[in-house]
mmCIF file of C-alpha atoms in Angstrom:
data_model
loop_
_atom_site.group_PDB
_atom_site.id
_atom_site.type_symbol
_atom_site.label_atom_id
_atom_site.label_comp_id
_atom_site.label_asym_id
_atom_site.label_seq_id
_atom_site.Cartn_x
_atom_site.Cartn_y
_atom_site.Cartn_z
ATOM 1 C CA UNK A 69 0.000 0.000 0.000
ATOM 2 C CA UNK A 70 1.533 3.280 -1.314
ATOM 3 C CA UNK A 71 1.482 6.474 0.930
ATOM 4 C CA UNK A 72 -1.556 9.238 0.862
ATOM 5 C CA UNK A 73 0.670 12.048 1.204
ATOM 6 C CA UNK A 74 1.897 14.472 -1.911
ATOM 7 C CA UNK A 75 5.508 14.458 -0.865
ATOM 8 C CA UNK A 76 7.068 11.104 -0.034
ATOM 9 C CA UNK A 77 10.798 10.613 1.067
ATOM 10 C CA UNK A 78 12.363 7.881 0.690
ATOM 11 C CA UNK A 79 15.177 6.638 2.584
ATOM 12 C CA UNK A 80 17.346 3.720 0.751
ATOM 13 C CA UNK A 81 19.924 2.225 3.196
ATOM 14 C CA UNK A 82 20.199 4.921 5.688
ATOM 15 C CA UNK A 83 22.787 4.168 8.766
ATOM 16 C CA UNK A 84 22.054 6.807 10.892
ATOM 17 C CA UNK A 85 19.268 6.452 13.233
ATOM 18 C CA UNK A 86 20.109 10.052 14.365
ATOM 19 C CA UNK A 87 19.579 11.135 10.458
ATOM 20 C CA UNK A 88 16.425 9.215 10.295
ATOM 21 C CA UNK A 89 15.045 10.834 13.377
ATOM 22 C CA UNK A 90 15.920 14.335 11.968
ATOM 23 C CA UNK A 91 13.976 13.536 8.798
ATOM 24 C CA UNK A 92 11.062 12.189 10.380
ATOM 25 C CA UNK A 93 11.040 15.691 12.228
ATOM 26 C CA UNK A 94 11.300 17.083 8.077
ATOM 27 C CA UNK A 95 8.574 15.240 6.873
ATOM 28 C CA UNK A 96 5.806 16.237 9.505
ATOM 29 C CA UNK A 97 6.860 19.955 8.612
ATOM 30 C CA UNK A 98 6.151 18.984 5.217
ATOM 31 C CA UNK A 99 3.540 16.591 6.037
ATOM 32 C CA UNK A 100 5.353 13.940 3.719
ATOM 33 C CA UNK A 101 5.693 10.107 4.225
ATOM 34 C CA UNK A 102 8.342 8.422 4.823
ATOM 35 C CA UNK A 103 9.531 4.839 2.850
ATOM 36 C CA UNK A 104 12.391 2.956 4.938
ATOM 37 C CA UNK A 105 14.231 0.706 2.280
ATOM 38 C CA UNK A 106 16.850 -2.019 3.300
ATOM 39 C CA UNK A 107 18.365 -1.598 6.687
ATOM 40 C CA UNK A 108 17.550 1.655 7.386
ATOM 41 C CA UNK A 109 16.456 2.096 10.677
ATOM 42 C CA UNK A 110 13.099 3.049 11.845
ATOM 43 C CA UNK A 111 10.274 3.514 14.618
ATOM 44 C CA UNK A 112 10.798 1.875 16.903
ATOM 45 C CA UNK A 113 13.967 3.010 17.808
ATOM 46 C CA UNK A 114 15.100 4.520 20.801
ATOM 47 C CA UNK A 115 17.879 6.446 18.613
ATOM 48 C CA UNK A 116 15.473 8.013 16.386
ATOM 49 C CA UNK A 117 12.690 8.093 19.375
ATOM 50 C CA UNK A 118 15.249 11.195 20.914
ATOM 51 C CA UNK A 119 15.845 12.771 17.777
ATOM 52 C CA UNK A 120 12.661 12.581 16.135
ATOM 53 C CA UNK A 121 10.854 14.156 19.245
ATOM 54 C CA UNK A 122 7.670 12.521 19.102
ATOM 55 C CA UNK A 123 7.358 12.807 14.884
ATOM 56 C CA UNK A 124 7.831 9.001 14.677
ATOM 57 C CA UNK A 125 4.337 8.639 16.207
ATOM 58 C CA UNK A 126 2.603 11.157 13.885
ATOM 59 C CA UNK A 127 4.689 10.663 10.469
ATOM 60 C CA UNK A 128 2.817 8.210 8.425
ATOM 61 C CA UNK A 129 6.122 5.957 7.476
ATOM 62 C CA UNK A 130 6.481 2.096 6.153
ATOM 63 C CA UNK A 131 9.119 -0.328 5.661
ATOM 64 C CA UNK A 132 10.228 -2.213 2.881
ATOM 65 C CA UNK A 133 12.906 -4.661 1.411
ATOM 66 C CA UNK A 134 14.236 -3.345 -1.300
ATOM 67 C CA UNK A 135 14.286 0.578 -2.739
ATOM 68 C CA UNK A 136 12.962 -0.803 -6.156
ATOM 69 C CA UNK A 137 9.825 -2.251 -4.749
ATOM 70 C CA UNK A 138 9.057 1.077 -3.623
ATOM 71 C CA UNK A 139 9.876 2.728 -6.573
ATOM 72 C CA UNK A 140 7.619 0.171 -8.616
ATOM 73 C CA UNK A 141 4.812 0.749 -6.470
ATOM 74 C CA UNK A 142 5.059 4.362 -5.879
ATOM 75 C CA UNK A 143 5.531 4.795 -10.070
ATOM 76 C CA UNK A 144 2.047 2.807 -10.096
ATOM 77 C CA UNK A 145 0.589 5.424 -7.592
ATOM 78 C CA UNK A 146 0.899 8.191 -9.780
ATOM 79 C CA UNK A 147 3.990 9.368 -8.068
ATOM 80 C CA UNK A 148 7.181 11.379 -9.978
ATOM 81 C CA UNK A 149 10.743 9.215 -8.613
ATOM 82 C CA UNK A 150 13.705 11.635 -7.689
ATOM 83 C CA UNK A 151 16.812 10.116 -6.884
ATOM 84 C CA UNK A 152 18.803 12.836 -4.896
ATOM 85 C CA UNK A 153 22.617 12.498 -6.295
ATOM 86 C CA UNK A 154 25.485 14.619 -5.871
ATOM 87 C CA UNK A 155 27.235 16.041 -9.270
ATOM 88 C CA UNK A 156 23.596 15.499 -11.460
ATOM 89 C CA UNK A 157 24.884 18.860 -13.316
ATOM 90 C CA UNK A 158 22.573 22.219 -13.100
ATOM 91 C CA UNK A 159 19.757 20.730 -14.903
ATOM 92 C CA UNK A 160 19.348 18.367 -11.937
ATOM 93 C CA UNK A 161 19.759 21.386 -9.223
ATOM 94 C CA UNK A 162 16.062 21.201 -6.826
ATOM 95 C CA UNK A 163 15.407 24.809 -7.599
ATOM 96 C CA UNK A 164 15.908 24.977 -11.318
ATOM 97 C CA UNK A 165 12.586 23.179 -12.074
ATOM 98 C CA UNK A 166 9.336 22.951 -11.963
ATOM 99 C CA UNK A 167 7.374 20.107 -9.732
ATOM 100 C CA UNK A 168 4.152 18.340 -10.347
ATOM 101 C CA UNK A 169 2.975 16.740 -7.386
ATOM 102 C CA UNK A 170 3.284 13.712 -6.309
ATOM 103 C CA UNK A 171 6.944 13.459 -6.090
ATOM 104 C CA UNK A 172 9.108 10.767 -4.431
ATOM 105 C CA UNK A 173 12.354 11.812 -3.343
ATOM 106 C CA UNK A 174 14.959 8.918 -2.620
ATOM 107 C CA UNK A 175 17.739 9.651 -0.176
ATOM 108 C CA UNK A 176 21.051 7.228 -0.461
ATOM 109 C CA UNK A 177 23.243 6.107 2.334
ATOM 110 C CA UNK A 178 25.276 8.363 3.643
ATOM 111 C CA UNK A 179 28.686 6.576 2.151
ATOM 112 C CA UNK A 180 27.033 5.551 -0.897
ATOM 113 C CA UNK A 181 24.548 7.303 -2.045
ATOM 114 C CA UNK A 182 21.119 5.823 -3.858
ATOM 115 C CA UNK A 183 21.638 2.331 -4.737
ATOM 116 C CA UNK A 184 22.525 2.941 -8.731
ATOM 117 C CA UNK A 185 19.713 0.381 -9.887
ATOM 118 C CA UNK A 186 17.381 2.965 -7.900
ATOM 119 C CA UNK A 187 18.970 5.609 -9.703
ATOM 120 C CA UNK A 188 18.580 3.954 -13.560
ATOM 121 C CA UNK A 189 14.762 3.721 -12.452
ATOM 122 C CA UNK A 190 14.378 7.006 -10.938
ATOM 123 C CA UNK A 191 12.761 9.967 -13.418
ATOM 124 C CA UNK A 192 15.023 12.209 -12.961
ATOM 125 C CA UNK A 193 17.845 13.154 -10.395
ATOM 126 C CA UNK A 194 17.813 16.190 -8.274
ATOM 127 C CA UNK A 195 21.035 17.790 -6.775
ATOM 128 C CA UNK A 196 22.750 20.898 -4.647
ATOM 129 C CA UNK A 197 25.518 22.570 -5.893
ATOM 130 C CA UNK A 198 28.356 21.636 -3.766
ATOM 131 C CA UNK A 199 31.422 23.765 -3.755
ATOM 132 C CA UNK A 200 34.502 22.991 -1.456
ATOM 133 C CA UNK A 201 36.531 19.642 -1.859
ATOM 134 C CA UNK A 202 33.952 17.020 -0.292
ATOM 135 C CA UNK A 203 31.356 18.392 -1.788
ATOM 136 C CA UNK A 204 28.614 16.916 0.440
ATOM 137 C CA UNK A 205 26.730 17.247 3.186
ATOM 138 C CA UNK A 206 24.819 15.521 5.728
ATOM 139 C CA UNK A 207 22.287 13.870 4.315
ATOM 140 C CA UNK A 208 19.360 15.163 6.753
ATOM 141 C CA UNK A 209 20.516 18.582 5.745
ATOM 142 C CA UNK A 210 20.432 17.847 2.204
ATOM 143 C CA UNK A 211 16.967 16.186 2.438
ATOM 144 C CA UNK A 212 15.620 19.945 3.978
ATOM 145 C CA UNK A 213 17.273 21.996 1.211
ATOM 146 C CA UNK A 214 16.213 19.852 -1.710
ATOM 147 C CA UNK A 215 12.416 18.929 -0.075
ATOM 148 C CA UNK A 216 11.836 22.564 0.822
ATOM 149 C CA UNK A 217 13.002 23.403 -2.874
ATOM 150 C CA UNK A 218 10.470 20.950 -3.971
ATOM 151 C CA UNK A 219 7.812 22.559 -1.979
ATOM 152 C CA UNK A 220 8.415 26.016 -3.373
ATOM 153 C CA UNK A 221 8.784 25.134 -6.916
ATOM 154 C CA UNK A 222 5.314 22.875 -7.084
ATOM 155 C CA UNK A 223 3.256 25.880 -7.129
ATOM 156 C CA UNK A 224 1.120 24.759 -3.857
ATOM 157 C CA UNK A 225 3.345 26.990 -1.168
ATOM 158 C CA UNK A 226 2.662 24.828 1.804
ATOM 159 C CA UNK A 227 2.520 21.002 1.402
ATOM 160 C CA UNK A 228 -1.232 20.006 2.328
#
């Protein structure tokens, strides 16, 4: 069962419970779901429990195997698939574009990114600009910039 919401994030292999907390605390101020691929940790879990601060009881949020089951059944929802990868060029950059909703957003692990069969069966990637010689950043922090962009660019101001 795919999620009700207009905004869904997906998170494909997190490690972080900390992260996942954070963006459970993103997604009720978006009021987005949330998708938990692989072994990405989720409610409950006393890690994300503390960071989350009581959004993991109010996020609507499911779990499942494999990123490309969600994709399939989120494509056969109606939804757009975003695959959020670093170095996607300026036609890729969140604020550049236009957004029909609903859009699914997938979020890699933090060391490696969106699984790349994910990213082959995404829509379209969606990117910061990164300056500097890492050129990243946290991955909760680049899940606000690039969902917030989202949320500006569909036209609907605040995500109902």
């Amino acid at each position: 069962m795919c999620m009700k919401t207009p905004l869904v994030i997906v998170l494909d292999r997190l490690r972080s419970a900390h992260n996942v907390g954070n963006i459970f605390r993103l997604a009720e101020a978006l009021n987005a779901g949330i998708i938990g691929c692989g072994a990405t940790p989720m409610p409950p879990h006393p890690k994300l429990e503390r960071t989350a601060m009581g959004t993991d009881k109010t996020v609507p949020f499911r779990c499942v195997p494999e990123v490309m089951t969600a994709i399939t059944e989120l494509r056969q929802a109606g939804y757009t698939i975003l695959a959020a990868e670093p170095g996607g060029g300026s036609e890729s950059e969140a604020w550049q574009r236009e957004y029909t909703l609903p859009v699914a957003v997938i979020f890699g692990n933090e060391a490696l990114g969106v699984h790349p069969e994910a990213v082959k069966m995404a829509d379209g990637l969606v990117s910061l600009p990164m300056g500097g010689s890492k050129a990243s950043i946290n991955v909760s922090n680049a899940a606000a910039a690039i969902l917030y962009a989202i949320q500006a660019r569909s036209g609907k101001g605040k995500l109902q």
